Amino acid sequence: MFSGAQVSLYPMTDDFVGVILKAITALEPYRPDFRIETDDVSTLLVGPPDQLFPAMRDLFVTAAGSGVHCVLAATVSRGCPGEPDDPICTPINDVHYGQPLEERIAAAIQQVEAAPKTGQIVAAQFSLYPLGSGHHMDEIYGCIEFLKNSGVFDRSKNFCTKLRGDAGAVFATLSEAFLRFGAPQGHVALDLKVSANSPTAV
Amino acid sequence: MFSGAQVSLYPMTDDFVGVILKAITALEPYRPDFRIETDDVSTLLVGPPDQLFPAMRDLFVTAAGSGVHCVLAATVSRGCPGEPDDPICTPINDVHYGQPLEERIAAAIQQVEAAPKTGQIVAAQFSLYPLGSGHHMDEIYGCIEFLKNSGVFDRSKNFCTKLRGDAGAVFATLSEAFLRFGAPQGHVALDLKVSANSPTAV
């Protein structure tokens, strides 16, 4: 299994470099468990699939704490058959995801309820792509059922689902969607945008 | 068939609202052919699949013309089985995409060579997801062969491919990747970021 994300942070301010550099310090606790590489478009995180969303949460909450309108965009992936297995991608927490859809939905809701509060309200928009399977829409519909019961469901949009709420519950919901839907060892990709401090937020 | 995109524009400046409002005027010529809806996270474009990338190119080149560091992020989709067919999504140009992989690669290269120049250099990073098919990696590898011969290939990264060059050729390459790979009537999604004027571009 190979898992990771290409992550970008967009602070809508003249001082975007300062906001990004400060936010990156929030990744320090994750560095021992991840391979991290940056270029002009994104930062690659390769590491345990269950730590990806906590790392992105801490990065984003730090950036949003500046008060400026910020967006985090990420392409998250696990199980891509074009990437070699990597021991760094072993989950840190024990995960049992090979259950029937109904049990996975219930377990995911429980995890979101237990998520820590951050005090930062965010809007998130994402699409989940279970690849290489003939039943990808079953997994997507199962995931949507979980999302509607997550407590942070905002609405379904064309091509994606929108969440809104505390960053703790929102990133926990995203993590559960990524880890529990699609085949356990299958190829799953997730396309994500998270926004805070937008002047047009409703 | 249903096709469209959720598009966001991120100008890294205090005047991000001004840059976005000016860039949106570049969509005027496309309005008769598209359904366009905006909220605080993204703008939905629903319309002809072959006009999506030209519309995003004109939007982005206008924003980048401000000189500030700008990013466009988009989730592009066609053939999603969860969306109803819509006559507005009929291609404007005649398209014949049901050909063998080798012929599609050659035709895509020809289209990119014929793309208009814009004078704006951009970096783009994207992932293509042909969904619901057992052969999704064949289509991805075929698409990568096209990209390597597109003239704007920068490099393969984990989870995505990076392009660099004139916005005309880059958006034409993205459009060909989206339209010609994956089954002609199949569900294909594309996750895209395009960046201009980055202070860290190499």
Coordinates of C-alpha atoms in Angstrom, one line a residue, chain A residues 2-6 8-17 20 35 37 39-46 69 71-78 80-83 123-125 127-137 140-141 155 157-160 162 164 187 189-193 195 197-202, chain B residues 2-6 8-17 20 35 37 39-46 69 71-78 80-83 123-125 127-137 140-141 155 157-160 162 164 187 189-193 195 197-202:
Chain A
F2 CA 1.2 3.5 -0.8
S3 CA -0.6 6.5 0.6
G4 CA -0.1 10.2 0.7
A5 CA -1.2 13.6 -0.5
Q6 CA -0.2 16.5 -2.7
S8 CA -1.3 23.3 -1.4
L9 CA -2.1 26.2 0.8
Y10 CA -3.5 29.4 -0.7
P11 CA -3.7 32.4 1.7
M12 CA -5.5 35.3 -0.1
T13 CA -3.1 38.0 1.1
D14 CA 0.0 40.0 -0.1
D15 CA 1.8 38.2 2.8
F16 CA 1.0 34.7 1.5
V17 CA 4.6 33.6 2.0
I20 CA 2.5 29.6 4.6
R35 CA 8.4 11.9 3.8
E37 CA 8.9 17.3 -0.4
D39 CA 8.0 22.4 -5.1
D40 CA 6.3 25.5 -6.5
V41 CA 2.8 23.9 -6.9
S42 CA 2.4 21.6 -3.9
T43 CA 3.9 19.7 -0.9
L44 CA 4.0 15.9 -1.0
L45 CA 3.2 14.1 2.1
V46 CA 3.8 10.3 2.0
H69 CA -9.2 34.0 3.7
V71 CA -7.9 27.6 1.1
L72 CA -6.2 24.2 1.4
A73 CA -6.4 22.1 -1.8
A74 CA -5.2 18.5 -1.7
T75 CA -5.1 15.4 -3.9
V76 CA -5.1 12.4 -1.5
S77 CA -4.5 8.8 -2.6
R78 CA -4.1 5.3 -1.3
C80 CA -2.4 3.4 -6.3
P81 CA -1.1 0.3 -8.3
G82 CA 1.4 2.6 -10.1
E83 CA 3.3 3.3 -6.8
A123 CA -16.2 24.8 4.6
A124 CA -14.9 21.8 2.8
Q125 CA -15.7 20.4 -0.7
S127 CA -15.0 14.2 -4.3
L128 CA -14.1 10.6 -3.5
Y129 CA -13.0 8.3 -6.4
P130 CA -12.9 4.5 -5.7
L131 CA -10.9 3.4 -8.8
G132 CA -10.6 0.1 -10.7
S133 CA -13.9 -1.3 -9.3
G134 CA -17.1 -2.0 -11.1
H135 CA -19.1 -1.0 -8.0
H136 CA -17.6 2.4 -7.5
M137 CA -21.1 4.1 -7.2
I140 CA -19.9 6.5 -3.2
Y141 CA -23.6 6.2 -2.2
R155 CA -25.1 19.8 0.9
K157 CA -23.3 19.7 -5.2
N158 CA -22.6 18.6 -8.8
F159 CA -19.4 16.4 -8.7
C160 CA -18.8 16.9 -5.0
K162 CA -19.9 20.2 0.7
R164 CA -19.3 22.9 7.0
H187 CA -7.0 2.4 -5.2
A189 CA -8.4 9.1 -4.5
L190 CA -9.9 12.1 -2.9
D191 CA -9.9 15.6 -4.3
L192 CA -10.3 18.2 -1.6
K193 CA -10.7 22.0 -1.0
S195 CA -11.9 27.2 2.9
N197 CA -12.6 33.2 6.5
S198 CA -14.3 33.7 3.1
P199 CA -16.0 37.1 2.8
T200 CA -18.8 35.4 0.9
A201 CA -19.4 32.5 3.3
V202 CA -23.1 32.1 4.2
Chain B
F2 CA -23.4 15.3 -18.1
S3 CA -20.2 17.3 -18.1
G4 CA -18.9 20.3 -16.1
A5 CA -16.5 21.6 -13.5
Q6 CA -16.4 23.1 -10.1
S8 CA -12.1 28.1 -7.9
L9 CA -9.7 31.0 -8.4
Y10 CA -7.2 31.9 -5.7
P11 CA -5.3 35.2 -6.2
M12 CA -2.7 35.5 -3.5
T13 CA -3.3 39.2 -2.8
D14 CA -5.2 41.5 -0.4
D15 CA -7.3 42.5 -3.5
F16 CA -8.3 38.9 -4.3
V17 CA -12.0 40.0 -4.8
I20 CA -11.6 37.5 -9.3
R35 CA -25.1 27.0 -16.8
E37 CA -23.6 29.0 -10.4
D39 CA -21.1 29.9 -3.9
D40 CA -18.4 30.7 -1.4
V41 CA -16.2 27.7 -2.4
S42 CA -16.5 27.3 -6.2
T43 CA -18.2 28.2 -9.4
L44 CA -20.1 25.4 -11.2
L45 CA -19.8 25.3 -15.0
V46 CA -22.2 22.8 -16.7
H69 CA 0.5 34.8 -7.9
V71 CA -4.0 29.5 -8.7
L72 CA -7.0 27.9 -10.4
A73 CA -8.3 24.7 -8.9
A74 CA -11.0 22.6 -10.6
T75 CA -12.8 19.3 -10.3
V76 CA -13.8 18.4 -13.9
S77 CA -16.2 15.5 -14.6
R78 CA -18.0 13.9 -17.5
C80 CA -21.1 10.7 -13.9
P81 CA -23.9 8.0 -13.6
G82 CA -25.3 10.0 -10.7
E83 CA -26.1 13.0 -12.8
A123 CA 2.5 25.3 -14.3
A124 CA -0.3 22.8 -14.1
Q125 CA -0.7 19.7 -12.0
S127 CA -4.8 13.7 -11.9
L128 CA -7.1 11.8 -14.3
Y129 CA -9.5 9.3 -12.9
P130 CA -11.3 6.9 -15.4
L131 CA -14.0 5.4 -13.0
G132 CA -16.0 2.2 -13.0
S133 CA -13.6 0.4 -15.3
G134 CA -11.4 -2.6 -14.6
H135 CA -8.8 -1.2 -17.0
H136 CA -8.4 2.3 -15.6
M137 CA -4.6 2.0 -15.4
I140 CA -3.9 6.3 -17.5
Y141 CA -0.7 4.9 -18.9
R155 CA 7.5 15.6 -14.9
K157 CA 5.0 13.3 -9.5
N158 CA 3.3 11.1 -7.0
F159 CA -0.4 11.0 -7.6
C160 CA -0.3 13.5 -10.5
K162 CA 3.0 18.3 -13.8
R164 CA 4.6 23.7 -17.8
H187 CA -17.3 8.4 -16.1
A189 CA -13.0 12.9 -13.4
L190 CA -10.0 15.2 -13.5
D191 CA -8.5 17.0 -10.5
L192 CA -6.6 20.2 -11.6
K193 CA -4.4 23.0 -10.2
S195 CA -0.4 28.2 -11.1
N197 CA 3.5 34.1 -11.1
S198 CA 4.7 31.9 -8.3
P199 CA 7.7 33.4 -6.5
T200 CA 9.2 29.9 -6.1
A201 CA 8.7 28.7 -9.7
V202 CA 11.8 27.1 -11.2

